[in-house]
PDB file of C-alpha atoms in Angstrom:
ATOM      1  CA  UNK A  14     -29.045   6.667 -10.371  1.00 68.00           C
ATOM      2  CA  UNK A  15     -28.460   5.134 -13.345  1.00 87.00           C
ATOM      3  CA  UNK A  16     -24.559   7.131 -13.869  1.00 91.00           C
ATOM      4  CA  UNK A  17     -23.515   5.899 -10.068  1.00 94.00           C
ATOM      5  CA  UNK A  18     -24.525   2.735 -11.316  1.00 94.00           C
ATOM      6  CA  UNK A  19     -22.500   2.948 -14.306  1.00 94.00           C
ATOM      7  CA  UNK A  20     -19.438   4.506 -12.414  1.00 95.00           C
ATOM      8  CA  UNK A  21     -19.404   1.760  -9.872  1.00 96.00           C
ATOM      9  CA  UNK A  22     -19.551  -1.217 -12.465  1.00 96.00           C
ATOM     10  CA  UNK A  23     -16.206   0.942 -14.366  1.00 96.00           C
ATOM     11  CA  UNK A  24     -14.962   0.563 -11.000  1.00 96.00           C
ATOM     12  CA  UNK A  25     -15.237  -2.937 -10.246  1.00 96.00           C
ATOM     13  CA  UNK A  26     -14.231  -3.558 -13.977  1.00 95.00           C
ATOM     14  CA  UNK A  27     -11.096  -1.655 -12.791  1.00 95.00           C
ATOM     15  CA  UNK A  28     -10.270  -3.721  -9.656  1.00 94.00           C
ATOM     16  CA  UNK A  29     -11.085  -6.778 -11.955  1.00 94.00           C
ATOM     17  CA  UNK A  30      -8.388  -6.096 -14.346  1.00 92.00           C
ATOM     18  CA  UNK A  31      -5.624  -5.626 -11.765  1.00 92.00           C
ATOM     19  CA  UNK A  32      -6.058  -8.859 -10.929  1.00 90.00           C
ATOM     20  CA  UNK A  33      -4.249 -10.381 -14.010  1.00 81.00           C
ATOM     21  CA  UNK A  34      -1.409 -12.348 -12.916  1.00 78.00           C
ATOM     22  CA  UNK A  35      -1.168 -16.094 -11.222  1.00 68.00           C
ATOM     23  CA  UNK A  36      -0.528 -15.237  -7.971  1.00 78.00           C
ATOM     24  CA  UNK A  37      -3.789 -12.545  -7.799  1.00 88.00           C
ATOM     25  CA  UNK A  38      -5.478 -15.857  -5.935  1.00 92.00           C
ATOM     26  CA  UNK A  39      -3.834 -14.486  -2.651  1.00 90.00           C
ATOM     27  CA  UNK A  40      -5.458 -10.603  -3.392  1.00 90.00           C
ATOM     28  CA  UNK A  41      -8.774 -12.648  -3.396  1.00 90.00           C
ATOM     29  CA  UNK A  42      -9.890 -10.518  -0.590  1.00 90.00           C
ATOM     30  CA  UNK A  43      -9.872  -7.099  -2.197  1.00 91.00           C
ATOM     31  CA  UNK A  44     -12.886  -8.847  -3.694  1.00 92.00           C
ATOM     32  CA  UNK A  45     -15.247  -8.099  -0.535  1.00 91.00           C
ATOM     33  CA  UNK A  46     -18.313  -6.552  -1.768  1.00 92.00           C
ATOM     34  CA  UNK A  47     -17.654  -6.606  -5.598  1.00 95.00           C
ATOM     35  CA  UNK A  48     -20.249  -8.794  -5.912  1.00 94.00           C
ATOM     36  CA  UNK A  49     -22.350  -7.026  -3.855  1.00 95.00           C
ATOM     37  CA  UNK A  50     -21.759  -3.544  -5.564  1.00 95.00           C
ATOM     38  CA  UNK A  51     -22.499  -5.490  -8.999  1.00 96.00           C
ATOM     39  CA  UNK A  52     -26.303  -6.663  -7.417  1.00 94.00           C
ATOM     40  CA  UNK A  53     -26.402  -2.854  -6.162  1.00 94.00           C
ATOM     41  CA  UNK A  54     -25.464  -1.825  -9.775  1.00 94.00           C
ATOM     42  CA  UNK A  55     -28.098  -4.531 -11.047  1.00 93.00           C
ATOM     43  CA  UNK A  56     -31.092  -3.157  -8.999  1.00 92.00           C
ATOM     44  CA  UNK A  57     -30.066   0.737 -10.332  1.00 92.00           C
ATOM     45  CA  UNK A  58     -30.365  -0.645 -13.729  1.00 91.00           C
ATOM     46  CA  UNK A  59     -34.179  -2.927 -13.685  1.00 89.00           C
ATOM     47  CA  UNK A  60     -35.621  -0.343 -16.029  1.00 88.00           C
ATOM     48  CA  UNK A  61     -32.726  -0.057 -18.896  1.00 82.00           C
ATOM     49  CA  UNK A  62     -34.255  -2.130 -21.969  1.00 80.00           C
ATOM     50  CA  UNK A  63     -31.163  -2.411 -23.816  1.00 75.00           C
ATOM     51  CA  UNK A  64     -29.809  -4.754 -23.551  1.00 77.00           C
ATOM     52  CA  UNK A  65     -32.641  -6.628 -23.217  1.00 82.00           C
ATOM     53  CA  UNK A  66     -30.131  -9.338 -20.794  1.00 89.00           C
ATOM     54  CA  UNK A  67     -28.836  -6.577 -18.547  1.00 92.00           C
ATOM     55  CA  UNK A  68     -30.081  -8.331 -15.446  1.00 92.00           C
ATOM     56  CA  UNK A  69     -28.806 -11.609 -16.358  1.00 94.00           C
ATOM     57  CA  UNK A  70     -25.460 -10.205 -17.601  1.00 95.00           C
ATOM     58  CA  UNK A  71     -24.825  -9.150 -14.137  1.00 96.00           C
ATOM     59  CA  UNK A  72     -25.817 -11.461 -12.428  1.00 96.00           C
ATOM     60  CA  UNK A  73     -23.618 -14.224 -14.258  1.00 97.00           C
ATOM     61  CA  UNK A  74     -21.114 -11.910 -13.206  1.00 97.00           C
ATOM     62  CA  UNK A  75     -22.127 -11.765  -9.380  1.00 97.00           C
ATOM     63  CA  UNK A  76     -21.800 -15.825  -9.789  1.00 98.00           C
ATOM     64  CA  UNK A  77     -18.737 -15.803 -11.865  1.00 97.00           C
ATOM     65  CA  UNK A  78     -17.102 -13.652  -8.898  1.00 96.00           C
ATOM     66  CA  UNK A  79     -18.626 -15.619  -5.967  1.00 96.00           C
ATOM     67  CA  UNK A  80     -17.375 -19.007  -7.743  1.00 97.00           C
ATOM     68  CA  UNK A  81     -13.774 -16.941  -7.493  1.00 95.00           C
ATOM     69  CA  UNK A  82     -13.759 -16.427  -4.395  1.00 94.00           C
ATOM     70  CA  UNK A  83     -14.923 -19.919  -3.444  1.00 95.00           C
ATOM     71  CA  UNK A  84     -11.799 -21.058  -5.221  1.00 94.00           C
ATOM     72  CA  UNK A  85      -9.415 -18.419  -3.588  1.00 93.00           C
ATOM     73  CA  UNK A  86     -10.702 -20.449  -0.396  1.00 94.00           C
ATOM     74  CA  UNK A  87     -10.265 -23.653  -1.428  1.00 94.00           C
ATOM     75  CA  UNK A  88      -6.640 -22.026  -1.844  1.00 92.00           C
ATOM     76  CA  UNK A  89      -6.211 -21.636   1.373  1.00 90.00           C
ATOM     77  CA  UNK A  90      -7.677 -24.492   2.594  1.00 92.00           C
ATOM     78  CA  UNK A  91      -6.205 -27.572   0.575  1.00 91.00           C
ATOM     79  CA  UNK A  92      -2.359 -27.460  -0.519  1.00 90.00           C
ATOM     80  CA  UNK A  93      -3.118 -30.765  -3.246  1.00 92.00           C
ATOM     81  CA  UNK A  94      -5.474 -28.841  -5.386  1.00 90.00           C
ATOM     82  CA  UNK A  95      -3.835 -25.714  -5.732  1.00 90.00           C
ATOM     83  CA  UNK A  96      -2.908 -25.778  -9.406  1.00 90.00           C
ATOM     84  CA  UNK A  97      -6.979 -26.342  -9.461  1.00 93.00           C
ATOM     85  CA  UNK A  98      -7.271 -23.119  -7.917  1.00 92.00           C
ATOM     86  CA  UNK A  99      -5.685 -21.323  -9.786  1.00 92.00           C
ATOM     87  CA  UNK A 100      -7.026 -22.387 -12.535  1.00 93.00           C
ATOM     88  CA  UNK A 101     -10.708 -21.808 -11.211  1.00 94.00           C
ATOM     89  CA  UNK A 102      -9.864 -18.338 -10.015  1.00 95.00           C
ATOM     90  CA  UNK A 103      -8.505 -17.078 -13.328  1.00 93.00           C
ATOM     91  CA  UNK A 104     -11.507 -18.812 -15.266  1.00 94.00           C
ATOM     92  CA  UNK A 105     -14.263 -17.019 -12.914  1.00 95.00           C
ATOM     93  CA  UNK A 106     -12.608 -13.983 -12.616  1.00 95.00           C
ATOM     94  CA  UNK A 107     -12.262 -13.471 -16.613  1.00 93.00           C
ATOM     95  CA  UNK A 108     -15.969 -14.645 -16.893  1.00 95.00           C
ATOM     96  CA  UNK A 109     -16.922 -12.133 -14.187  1.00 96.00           C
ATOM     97  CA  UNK A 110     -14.527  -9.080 -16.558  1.00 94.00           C
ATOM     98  CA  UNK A 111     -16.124 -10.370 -19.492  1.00 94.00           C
ATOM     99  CA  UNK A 112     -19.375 -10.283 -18.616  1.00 95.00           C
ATOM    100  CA  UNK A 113     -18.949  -6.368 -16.980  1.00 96.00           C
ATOM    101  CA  UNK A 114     -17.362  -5.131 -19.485  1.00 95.00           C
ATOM    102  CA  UNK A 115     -19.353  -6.282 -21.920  1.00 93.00           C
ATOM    103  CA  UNK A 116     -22.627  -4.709 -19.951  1.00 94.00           C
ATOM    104  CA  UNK A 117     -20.543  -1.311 -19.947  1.00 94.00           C
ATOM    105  CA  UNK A 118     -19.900  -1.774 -23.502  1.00 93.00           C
ATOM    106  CA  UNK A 119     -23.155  -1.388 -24.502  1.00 91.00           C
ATOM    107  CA  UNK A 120     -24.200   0.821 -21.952  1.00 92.00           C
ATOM    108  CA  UNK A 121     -21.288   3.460 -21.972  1.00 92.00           C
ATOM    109  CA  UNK A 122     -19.598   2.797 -25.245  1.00 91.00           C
ATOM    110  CA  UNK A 123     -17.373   6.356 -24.784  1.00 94.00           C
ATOM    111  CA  UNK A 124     -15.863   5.548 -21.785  1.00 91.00           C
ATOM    112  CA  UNK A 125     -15.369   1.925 -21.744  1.00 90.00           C
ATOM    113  CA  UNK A 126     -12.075   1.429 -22.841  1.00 89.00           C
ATOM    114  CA  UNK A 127     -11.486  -1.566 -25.877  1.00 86.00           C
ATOM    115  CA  UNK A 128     -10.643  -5.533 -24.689  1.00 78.00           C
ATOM    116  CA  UNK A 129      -7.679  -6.607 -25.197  1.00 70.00           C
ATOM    117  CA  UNK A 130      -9.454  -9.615 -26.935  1.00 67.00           C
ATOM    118  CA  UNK A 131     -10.634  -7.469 -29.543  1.00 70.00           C
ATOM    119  CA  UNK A 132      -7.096  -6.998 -30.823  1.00 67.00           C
ATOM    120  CA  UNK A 133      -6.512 -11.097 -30.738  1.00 62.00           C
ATOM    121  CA  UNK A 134      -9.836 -10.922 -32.970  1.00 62.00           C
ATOM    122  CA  UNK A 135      -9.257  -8.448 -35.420  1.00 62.00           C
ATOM    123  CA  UNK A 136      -5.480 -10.371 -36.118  1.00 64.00           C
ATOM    124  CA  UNK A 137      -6.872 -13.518 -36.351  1.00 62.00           C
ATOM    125  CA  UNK A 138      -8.914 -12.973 -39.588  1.00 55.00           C
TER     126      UNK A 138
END
């Protein structure tokens, strides 16, 4: 249980990072179920102790993607707060990456590839 877990969080951590660039808002619908596979993953996972946050981890991330979406439809539905949007979408949907690939960090170090943030980090000292 706990590896088809694992593989379907690299998976949504996947679809997450194709959706990079401004005008991602409109593939807000290839989000269907992310969150849903991420409460899946959650429930696979109650009995790993370390991290000790795993649950809330993921669940930020359920929220952070929800909050996305919410935005992508607010998109759609109001022309005069569009730049808004877009701005909301791109903040939730790096909070929900973050927070994944973080959890997969810790719990499958091997395969989870580095952030790009950790380059920014390691220049900036």
């Amino acid at each position: 249980m706990r590896s088809e877990a694992i593989t379907q969080l690299h998976e949504v951590r996947e679809l997450l990072a194709s959706i990079q660039e401004p005008s991602s808002i409109r593939r807000a619908a290839e989000l269907e179920g992310a969150a849903e596979k991420i409460a899946s993953c959650a429930a696979d996972l109650a009995d790993v102790e370390v991290p000790r946050d795993l649950q809330l981890r993921l669940a930020l991330a359920v929220r952070a993607l929800r909050d996305a979406q919410k935005a992508a439809r607010a998109h759609r539905r109001n022309p005069l707060t569009r730049p808004l949007s877009h701005a909301r979408f791109a903040l939730n949907m790096g909070k929900a990456g973050g927070w994944i690939h973080g959890t997969l960090r810790i719990l499958d170090p091997e395969n989870t590839p580095p952030s790009p943030y950790d380059e920014d980090e390691a220049n900036a000292g």
